[in-house]
Short mmCIF file of C-alpha atoms and ligand atoms in Angstrom, two decimals:
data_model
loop_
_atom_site.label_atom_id
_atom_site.label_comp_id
_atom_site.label_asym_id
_atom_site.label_seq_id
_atom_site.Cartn_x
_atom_site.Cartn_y
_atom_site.Cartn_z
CA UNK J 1 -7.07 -46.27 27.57
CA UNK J 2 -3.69 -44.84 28.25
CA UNK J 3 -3.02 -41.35 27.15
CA UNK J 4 -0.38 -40.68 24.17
CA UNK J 5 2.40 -38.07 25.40
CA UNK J 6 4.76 -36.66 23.07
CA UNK J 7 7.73 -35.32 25.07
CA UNK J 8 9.58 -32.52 22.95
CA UNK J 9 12.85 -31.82 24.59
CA UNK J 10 16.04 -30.30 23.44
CA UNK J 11 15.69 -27.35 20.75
CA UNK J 12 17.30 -25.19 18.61
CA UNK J 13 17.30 -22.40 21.86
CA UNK J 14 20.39 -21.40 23.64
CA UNK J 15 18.54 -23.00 26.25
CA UNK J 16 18.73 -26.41 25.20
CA UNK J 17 20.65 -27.78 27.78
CA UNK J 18 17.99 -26.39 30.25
CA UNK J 19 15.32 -28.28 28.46
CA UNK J 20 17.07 -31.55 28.63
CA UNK J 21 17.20 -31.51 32.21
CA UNK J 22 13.55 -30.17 32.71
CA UNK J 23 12.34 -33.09 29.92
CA UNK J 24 14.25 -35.74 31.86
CA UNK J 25 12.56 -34.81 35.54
CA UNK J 26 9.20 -34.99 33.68
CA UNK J 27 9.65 -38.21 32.15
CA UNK J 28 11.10 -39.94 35.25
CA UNK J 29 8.01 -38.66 37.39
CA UNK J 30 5.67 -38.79 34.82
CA UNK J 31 2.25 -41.43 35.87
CA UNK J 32 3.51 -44.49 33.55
CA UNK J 33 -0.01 -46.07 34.50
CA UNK J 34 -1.91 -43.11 32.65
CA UNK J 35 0.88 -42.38 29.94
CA UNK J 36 2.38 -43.30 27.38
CA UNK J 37 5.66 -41.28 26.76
CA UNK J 38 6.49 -40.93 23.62
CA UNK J 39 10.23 -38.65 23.57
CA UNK J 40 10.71 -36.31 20.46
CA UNK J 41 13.88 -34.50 20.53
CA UNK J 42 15.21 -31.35 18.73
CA UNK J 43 18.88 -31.26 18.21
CA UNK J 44 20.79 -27.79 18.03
CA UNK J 45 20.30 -27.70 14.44
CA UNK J 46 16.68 -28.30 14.57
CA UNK J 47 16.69 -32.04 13.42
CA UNK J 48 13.41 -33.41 14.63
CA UNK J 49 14.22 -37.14 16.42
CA UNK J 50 12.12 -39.86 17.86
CA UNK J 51 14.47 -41.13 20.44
CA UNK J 52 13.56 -44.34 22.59
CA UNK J 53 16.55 -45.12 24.52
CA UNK J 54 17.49 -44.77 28.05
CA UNK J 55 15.89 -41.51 30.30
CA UNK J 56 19.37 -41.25 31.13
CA UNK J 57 21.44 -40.40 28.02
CA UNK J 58 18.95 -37.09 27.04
CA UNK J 59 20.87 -34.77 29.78
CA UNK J 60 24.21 -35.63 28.22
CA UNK J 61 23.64 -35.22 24.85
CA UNK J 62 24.09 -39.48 23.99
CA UNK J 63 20.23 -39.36 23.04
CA UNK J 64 21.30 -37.64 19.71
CA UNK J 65 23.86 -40.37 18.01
CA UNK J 66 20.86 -43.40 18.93
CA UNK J 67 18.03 -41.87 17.85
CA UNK J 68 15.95 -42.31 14.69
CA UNK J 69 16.17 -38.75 12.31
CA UNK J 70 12.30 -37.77 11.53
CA UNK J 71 12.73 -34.53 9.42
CA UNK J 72 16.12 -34.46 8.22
CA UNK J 73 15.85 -37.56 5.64
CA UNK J 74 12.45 -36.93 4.22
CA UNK J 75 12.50 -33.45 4.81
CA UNK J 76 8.94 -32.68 2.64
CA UNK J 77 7.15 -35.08 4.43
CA UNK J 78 4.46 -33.39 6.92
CA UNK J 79 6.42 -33.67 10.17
CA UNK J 80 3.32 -34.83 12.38
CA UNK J 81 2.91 -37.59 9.39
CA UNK J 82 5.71 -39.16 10.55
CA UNK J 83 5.35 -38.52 14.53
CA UNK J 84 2.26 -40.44 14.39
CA UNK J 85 3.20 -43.57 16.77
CA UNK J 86 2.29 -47.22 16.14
CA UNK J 87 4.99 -47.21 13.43
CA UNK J 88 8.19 -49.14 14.37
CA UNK J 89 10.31 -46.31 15.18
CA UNK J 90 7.72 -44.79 17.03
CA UNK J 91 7.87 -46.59 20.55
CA UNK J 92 7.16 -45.68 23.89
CA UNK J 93 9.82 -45.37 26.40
CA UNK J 94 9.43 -48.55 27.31
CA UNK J 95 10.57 -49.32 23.79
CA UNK J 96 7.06 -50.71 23.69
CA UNK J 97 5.32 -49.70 20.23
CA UNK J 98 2.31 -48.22 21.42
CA UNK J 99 -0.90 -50.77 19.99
CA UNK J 100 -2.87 -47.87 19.37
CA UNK J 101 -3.89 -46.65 16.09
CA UNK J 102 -4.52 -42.72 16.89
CA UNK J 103 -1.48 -40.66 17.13
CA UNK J 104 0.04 -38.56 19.80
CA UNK J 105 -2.95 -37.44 22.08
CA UNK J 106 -1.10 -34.37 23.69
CA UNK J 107 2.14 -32.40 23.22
CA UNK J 108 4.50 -31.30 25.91
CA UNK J 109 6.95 -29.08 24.66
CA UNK J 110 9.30 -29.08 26.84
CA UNK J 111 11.20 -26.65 25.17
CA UNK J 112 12.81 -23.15 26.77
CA UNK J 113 13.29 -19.41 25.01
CA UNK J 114 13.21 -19.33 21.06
CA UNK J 115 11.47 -21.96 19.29
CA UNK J 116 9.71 -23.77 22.29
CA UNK J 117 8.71 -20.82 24.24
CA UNK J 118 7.33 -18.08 21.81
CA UNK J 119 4.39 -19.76 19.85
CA UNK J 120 6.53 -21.01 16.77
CA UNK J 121 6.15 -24.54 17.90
CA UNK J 122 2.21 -23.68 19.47
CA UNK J 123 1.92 -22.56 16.10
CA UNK J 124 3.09 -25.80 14.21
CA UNK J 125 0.23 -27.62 16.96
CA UNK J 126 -2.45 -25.79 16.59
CA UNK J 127 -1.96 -26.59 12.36
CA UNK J 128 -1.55 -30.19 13.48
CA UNK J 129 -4.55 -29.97 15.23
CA UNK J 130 -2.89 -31.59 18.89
CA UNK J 131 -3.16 -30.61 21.79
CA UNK J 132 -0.66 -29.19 23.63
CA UNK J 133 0.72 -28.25 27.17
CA UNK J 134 0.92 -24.57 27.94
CA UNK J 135 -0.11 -21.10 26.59
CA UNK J 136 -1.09 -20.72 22.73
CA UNK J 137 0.52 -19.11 20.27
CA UNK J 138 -0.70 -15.18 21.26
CA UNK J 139 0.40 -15.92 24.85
CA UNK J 140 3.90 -17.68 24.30
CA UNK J 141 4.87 -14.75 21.70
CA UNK J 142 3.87 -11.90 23.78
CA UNK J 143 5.78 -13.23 27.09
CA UNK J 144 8.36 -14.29 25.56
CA UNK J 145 9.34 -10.82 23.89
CA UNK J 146 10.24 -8.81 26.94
CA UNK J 147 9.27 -5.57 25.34
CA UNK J 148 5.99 -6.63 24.28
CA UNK J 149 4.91 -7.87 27.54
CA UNK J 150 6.36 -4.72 29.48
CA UNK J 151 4.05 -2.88 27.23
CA UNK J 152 0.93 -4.83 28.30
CA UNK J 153 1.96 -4.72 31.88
CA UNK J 154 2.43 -0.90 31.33
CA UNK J 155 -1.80 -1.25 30.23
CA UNK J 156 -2.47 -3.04 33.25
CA UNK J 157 -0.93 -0.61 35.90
CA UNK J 158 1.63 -2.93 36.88
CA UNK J 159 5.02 -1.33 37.97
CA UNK J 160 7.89 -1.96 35.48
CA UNK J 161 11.12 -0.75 35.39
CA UNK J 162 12.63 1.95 33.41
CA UNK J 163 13.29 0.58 30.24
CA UNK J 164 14.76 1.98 26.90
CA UNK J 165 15.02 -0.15 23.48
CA UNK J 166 17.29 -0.47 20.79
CA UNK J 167 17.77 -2.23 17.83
CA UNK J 168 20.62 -4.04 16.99
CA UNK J 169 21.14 -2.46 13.49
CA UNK J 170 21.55 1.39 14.33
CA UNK J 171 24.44 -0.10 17.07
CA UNK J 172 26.38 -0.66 14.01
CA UNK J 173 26.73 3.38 12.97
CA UNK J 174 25.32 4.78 15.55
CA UNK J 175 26.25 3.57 19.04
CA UNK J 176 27.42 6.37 20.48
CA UNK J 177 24.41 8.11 20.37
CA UNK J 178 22.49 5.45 22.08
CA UNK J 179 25.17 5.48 24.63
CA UNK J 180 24.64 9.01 25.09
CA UNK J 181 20.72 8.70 25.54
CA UNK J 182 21.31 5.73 27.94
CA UNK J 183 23.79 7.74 30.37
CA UNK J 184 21.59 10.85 30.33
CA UNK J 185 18.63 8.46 31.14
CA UNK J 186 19.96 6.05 33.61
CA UNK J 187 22.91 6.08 36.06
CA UNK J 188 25.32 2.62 36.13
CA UNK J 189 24.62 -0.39 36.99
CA UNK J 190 22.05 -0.98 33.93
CA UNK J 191 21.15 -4.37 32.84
CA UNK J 192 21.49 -4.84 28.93
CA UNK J 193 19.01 -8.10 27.90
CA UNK J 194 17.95 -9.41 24.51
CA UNK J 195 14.53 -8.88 23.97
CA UNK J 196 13.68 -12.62 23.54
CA UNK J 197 15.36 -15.40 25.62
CA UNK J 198 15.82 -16.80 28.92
CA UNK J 199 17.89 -18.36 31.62
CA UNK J 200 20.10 -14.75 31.68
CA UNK J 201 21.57 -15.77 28.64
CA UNK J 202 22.72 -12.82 26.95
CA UNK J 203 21.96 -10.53 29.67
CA UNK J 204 25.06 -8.41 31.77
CA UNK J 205 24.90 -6.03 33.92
CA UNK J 206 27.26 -2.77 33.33
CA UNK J 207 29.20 -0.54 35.72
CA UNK J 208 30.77 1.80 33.24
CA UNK J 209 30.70 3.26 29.53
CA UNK J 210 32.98 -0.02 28.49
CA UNK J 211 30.98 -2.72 29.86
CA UNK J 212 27.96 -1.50 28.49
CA UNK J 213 29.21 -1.50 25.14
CA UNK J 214 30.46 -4.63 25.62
CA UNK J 215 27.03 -5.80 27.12
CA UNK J 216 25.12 -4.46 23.71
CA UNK J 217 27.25 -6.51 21.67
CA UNK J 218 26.71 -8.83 23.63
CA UNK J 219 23.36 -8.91 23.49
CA UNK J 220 23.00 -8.24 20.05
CA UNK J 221 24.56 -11.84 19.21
CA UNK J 222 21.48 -13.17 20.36
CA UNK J 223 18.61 -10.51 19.22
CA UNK J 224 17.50 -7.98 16.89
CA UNK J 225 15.97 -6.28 19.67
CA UNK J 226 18.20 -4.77 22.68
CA UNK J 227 16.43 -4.36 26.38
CA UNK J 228 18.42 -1.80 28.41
CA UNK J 229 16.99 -1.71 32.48
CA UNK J 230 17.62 0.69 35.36
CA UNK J 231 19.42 -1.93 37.84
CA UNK J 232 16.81 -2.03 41.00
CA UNK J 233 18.43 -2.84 44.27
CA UNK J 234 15.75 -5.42 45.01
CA UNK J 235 14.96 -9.02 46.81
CA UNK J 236 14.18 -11.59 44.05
CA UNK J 237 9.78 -12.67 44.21
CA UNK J 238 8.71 -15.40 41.95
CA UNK J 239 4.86 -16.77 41.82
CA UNK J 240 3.66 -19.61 39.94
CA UNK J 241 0.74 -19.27 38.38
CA UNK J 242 -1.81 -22.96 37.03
CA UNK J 243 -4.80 -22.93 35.24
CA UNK J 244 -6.67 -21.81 31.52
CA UNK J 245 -9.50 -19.26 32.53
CA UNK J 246 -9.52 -19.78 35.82
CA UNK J 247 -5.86 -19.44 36.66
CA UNK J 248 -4.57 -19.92 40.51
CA UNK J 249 -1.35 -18.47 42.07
CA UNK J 250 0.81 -20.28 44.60
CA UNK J 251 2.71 -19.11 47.49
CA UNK J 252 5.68 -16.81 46.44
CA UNK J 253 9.39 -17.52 46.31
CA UNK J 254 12.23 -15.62 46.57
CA UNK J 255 15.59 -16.43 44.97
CA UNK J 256 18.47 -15.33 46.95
CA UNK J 257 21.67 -15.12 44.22
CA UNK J 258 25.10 -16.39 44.59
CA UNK J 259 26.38 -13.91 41.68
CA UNK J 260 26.09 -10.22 41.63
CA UNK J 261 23.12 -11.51 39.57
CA UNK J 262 21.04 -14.39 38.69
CA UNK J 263 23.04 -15.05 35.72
CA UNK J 264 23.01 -18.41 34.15
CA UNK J 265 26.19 -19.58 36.08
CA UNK J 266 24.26 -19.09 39.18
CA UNK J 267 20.87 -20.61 37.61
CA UNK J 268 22.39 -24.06 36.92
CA UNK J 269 26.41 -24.24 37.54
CA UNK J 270 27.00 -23.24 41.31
CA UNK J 271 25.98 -26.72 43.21
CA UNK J 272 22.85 -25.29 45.29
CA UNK J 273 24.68 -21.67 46.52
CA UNK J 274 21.90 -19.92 45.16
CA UNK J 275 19.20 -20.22 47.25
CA UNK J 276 15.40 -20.34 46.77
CA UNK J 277 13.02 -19.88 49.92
CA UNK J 278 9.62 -20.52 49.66
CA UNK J 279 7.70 -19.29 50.77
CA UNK J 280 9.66 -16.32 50.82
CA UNK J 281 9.64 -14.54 54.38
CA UNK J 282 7.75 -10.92 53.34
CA UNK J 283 4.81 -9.75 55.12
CA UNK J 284 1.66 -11.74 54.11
CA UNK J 285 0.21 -8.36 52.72
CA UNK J 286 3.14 -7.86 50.09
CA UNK J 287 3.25 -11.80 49.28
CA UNK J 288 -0.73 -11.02 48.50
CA UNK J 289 -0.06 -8.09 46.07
CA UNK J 290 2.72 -10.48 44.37
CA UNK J 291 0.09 -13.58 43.51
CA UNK J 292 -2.99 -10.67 42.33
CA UNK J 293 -0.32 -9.11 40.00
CA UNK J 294 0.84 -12.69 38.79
CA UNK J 295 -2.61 -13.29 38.09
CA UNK J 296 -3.69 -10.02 36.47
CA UNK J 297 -0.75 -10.29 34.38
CA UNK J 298 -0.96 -13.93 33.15
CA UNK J 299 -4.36 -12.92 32.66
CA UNK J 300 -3.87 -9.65 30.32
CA UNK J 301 -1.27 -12.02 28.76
CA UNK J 302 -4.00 -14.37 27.79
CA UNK J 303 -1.50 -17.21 29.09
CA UNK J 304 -3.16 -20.90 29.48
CA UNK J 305 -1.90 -23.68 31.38
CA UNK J 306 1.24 -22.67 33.36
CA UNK J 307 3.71 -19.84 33.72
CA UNK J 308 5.93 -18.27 35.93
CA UNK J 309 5.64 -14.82 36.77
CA UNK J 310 9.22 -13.19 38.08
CA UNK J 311 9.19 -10.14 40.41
CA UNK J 312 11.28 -7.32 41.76
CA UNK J 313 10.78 -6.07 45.55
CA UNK J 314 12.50 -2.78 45.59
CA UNK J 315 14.63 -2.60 49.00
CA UNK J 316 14.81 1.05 49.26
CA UNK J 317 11.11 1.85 48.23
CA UNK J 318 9.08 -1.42 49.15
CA UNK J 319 7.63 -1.47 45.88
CA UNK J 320 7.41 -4.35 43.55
CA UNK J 321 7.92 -4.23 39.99
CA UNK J 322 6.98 -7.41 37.93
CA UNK J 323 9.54 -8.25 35.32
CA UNK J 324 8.53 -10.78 33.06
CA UNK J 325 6.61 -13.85 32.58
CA UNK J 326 8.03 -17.61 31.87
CA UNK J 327 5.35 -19.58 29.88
CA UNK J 328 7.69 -22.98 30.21
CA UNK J 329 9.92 -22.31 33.28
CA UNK J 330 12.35 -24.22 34.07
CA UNK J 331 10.76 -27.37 35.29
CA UNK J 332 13.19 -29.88 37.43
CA UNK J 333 12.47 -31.34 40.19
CA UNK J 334 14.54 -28.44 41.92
CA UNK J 335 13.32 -25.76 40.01
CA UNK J 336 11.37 -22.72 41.60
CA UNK J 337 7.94 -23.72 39.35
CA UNK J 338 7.74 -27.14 40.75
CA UNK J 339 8.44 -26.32 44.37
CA UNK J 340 6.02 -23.79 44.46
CA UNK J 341 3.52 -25.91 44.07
CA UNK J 342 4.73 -28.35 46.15
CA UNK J 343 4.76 -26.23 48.97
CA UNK J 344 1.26 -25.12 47.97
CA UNK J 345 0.05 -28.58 47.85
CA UNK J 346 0.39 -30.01 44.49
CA UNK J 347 3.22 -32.39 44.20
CA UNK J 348 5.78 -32.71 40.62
CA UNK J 349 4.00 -35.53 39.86
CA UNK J 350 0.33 -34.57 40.41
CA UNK J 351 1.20 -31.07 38.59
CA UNK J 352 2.62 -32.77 35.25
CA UNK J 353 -0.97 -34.95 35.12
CA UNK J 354 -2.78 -31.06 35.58
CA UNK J 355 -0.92 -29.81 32.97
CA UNK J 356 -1.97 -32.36 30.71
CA UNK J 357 -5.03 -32.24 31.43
CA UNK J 358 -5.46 -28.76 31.11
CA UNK J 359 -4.09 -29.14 27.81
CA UNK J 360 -6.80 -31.21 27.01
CA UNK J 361 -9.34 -29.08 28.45
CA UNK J 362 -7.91 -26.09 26.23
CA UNK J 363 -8.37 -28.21 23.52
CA UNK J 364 -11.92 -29.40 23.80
CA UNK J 365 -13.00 -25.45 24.76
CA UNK J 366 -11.75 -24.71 21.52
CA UNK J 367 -13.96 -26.87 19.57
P1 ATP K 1 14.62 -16.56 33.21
O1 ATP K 1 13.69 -16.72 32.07
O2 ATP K 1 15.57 -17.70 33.37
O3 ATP K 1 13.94 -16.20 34.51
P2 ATP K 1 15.65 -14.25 31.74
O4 ATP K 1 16.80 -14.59 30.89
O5 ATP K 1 14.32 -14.13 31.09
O6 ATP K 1 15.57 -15.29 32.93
P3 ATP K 1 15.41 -11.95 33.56
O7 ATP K 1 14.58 -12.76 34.48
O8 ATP K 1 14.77 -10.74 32.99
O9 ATP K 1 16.01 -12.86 32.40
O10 ATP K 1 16.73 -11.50 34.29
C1 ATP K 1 17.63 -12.45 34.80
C2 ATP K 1 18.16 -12.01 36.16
O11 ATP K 1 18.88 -10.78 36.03
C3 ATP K 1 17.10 -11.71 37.19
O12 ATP K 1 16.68 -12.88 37.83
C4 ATP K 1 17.84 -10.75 38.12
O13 ATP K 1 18.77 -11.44 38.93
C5 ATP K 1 18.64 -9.93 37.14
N1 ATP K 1 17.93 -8.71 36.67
C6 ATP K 1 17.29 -8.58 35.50
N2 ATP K 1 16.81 -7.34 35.33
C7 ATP K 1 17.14 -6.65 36.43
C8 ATP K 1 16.94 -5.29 36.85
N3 ATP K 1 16.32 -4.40 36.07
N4 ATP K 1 17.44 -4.93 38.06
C9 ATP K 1 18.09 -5.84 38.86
N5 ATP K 1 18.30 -7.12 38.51
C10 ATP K 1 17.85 -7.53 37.31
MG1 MG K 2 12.60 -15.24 31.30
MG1 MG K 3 12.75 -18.33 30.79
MG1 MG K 4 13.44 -14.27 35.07
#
């Protein structure tokens, strides 16, 4: 019996362009023989859709005007009510409705930063009682809030760097203080990040007095809670990390930046001039300390399923710092996740069937 996937893509993030193109590599590569697809998509403003047209109109946006509205017309209605498939406009991508009577077997969420990413949506599962791909609701919430997870890194030994907090609502009297305490603290460059989000949106990098005010405001468009970073002069380690209790790490990456930064121009808008080698050419013994903190930390995390776990290798020092932890990293054909495992032996295609099936093994331990 073929296996029910429910594809969420799109998303009320600032990343929902990101998740479009991750949700489209998935559902080209997904095993058609073993799955059903079954594409849900979240528009900008949170209108829930079950969309069965072409793979190709989800990156640009087209998917939106020809799909059918789920939560937006009979807004009281349970929302997993209505997703259950065998109803007419409910149909796999094939535009086949599914003959099946149960409903969707397994969740994707395909889904990056707020609202995908932090256990809001694992929340809304584990209610719905469905299985779903990645970490649970603890795990997604904790990694996705940068502070949070420093602070269980901090318990765990692992290096961080220098970090000082501040919340957006005393930067509307009182800024000048904080930019006092942050020059006697740190010397420029500092990074400025909101606490909760991803693909560098958000996040600058300062020089001076002027940028870094500019750089709070900044970040306090997108979050109640502002990250400010020593800048480390550093080579760019990333390790993916598979599995529920028994989690694996594969060979390391680095990410060599065509911006000062890896800034989200640079992620997704710069035609391959950001590179990503992988493995990443560092002596076998530092590449080793990279995967046992990936795992200690996805670990401590409590993290299920997949994440990615981003590093710092100080030039100057030789030291690496972890930074944070992706819980649904970017997942393209292209992206760093995939091709990590690639190179460590477990094609795009093979991983997506793990994932699921890790979901459902996540599940079932539950019970
Ligand atoms: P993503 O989830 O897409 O990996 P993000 O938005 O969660 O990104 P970070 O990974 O924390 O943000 O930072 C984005 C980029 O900014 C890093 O890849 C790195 O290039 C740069 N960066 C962040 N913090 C520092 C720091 N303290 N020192 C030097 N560079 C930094
Ligand atoms: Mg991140
Ligand atoms: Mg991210
Ligand atoms: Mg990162």
């Amino acid at each position: 019996k073929k296996i029910n996937v429910g594809i969420v893509f799109g998303g009320k993030s600032a990343e929902h362009e990101v998740s479009l193109m991750s949700a489209t590599s998935i559902m080209k590569a997904i095993d058609k023989e073993k799955y059903n697809v079954i594409p849900i998509g979240i528009t900008k403003e949170g209108s829930w859709m079950i969309y069965n047209g072409p793979i190709e109109k989800i990156e640009n946006g087209e998917w939106e005007g020809i799909s059918n509205k789920l939560l937006r017309d009979k807004p009281k209605e349970n929302i997993f009510s209505i997703i259950p498939i065998g109803k007419k406009e409910c149909q796999t991508l094939d535009g086949i409705p599914p003959k099946l009577e149960s409903k969707i077997d397994v969740i994707f969420p395909v889904l990056h930063g707020p609202y995908g990413e932090d256990g809001t949506i694992q929340g809304l599962l584990e209610m719905a009682d469905i299985p779903y791909v990645g970490a649970g609701v603890l795990a997604s919430a904790m990694c996705m809030d940068k502070i949070y997870a420093k602070k269980i890194f901090e318990l765990q030994g692992l290096n961080v760097v220098e970090y000082f907090v501040v919340l957006r609502h005393k930067l509307k009297n009182h800024i000048n203080d904080y930019i006092d305490i942050i020059e006697k603290n740190f010397q420029y460059p500092v990074f400025i990040k909101p606490a909760n989000l991803g693909s560098s949106l958000g996040i600058s990098k300062a020089h001076n007095r002027e940028k870094l005010i500019e750089g709070l405001k900044e970040a306090a468009k997108h979050d109640r809670k502002i990250l400010i970073e020593r800048s480390i002069l550093c080579r760019e380690i990333e390790c993916a990390v598979l599995g529920n209790d028994e989690p694996k790490a594969s060979v390391v990456g680095e990410i060599v930046p065509s911006h000062e930064f890896y800034d989200y121009e640079a992620k997704y808008f710069d035609d391959g001039k950001s590179k990503l080698i992988i493995p990443a050419d560092i002596p076998k013994n530092k590449s080793d300390e990279v995967r046992q903190m990936a795992i200690t930390a996805y670990k401590a995390l409590d993290c299920t399923g997949l994440s990615r776990v981003d590093f710092f290798l100080e030039k100057e020092t030789n030291k690496i710092y972890i930074n944070e932890i992706n819980t649904m990293p970017g997942f393209t054909k292209y992206s760093m996740y995939p091709l990590l495992w690639q190179e460590t032996g477990l094609p795009y295609d093979k991983l997506i069937d793990k994932l699921i099936q890790l979901a459902l093994e996540r599940y079932k331990d539950k019970k």
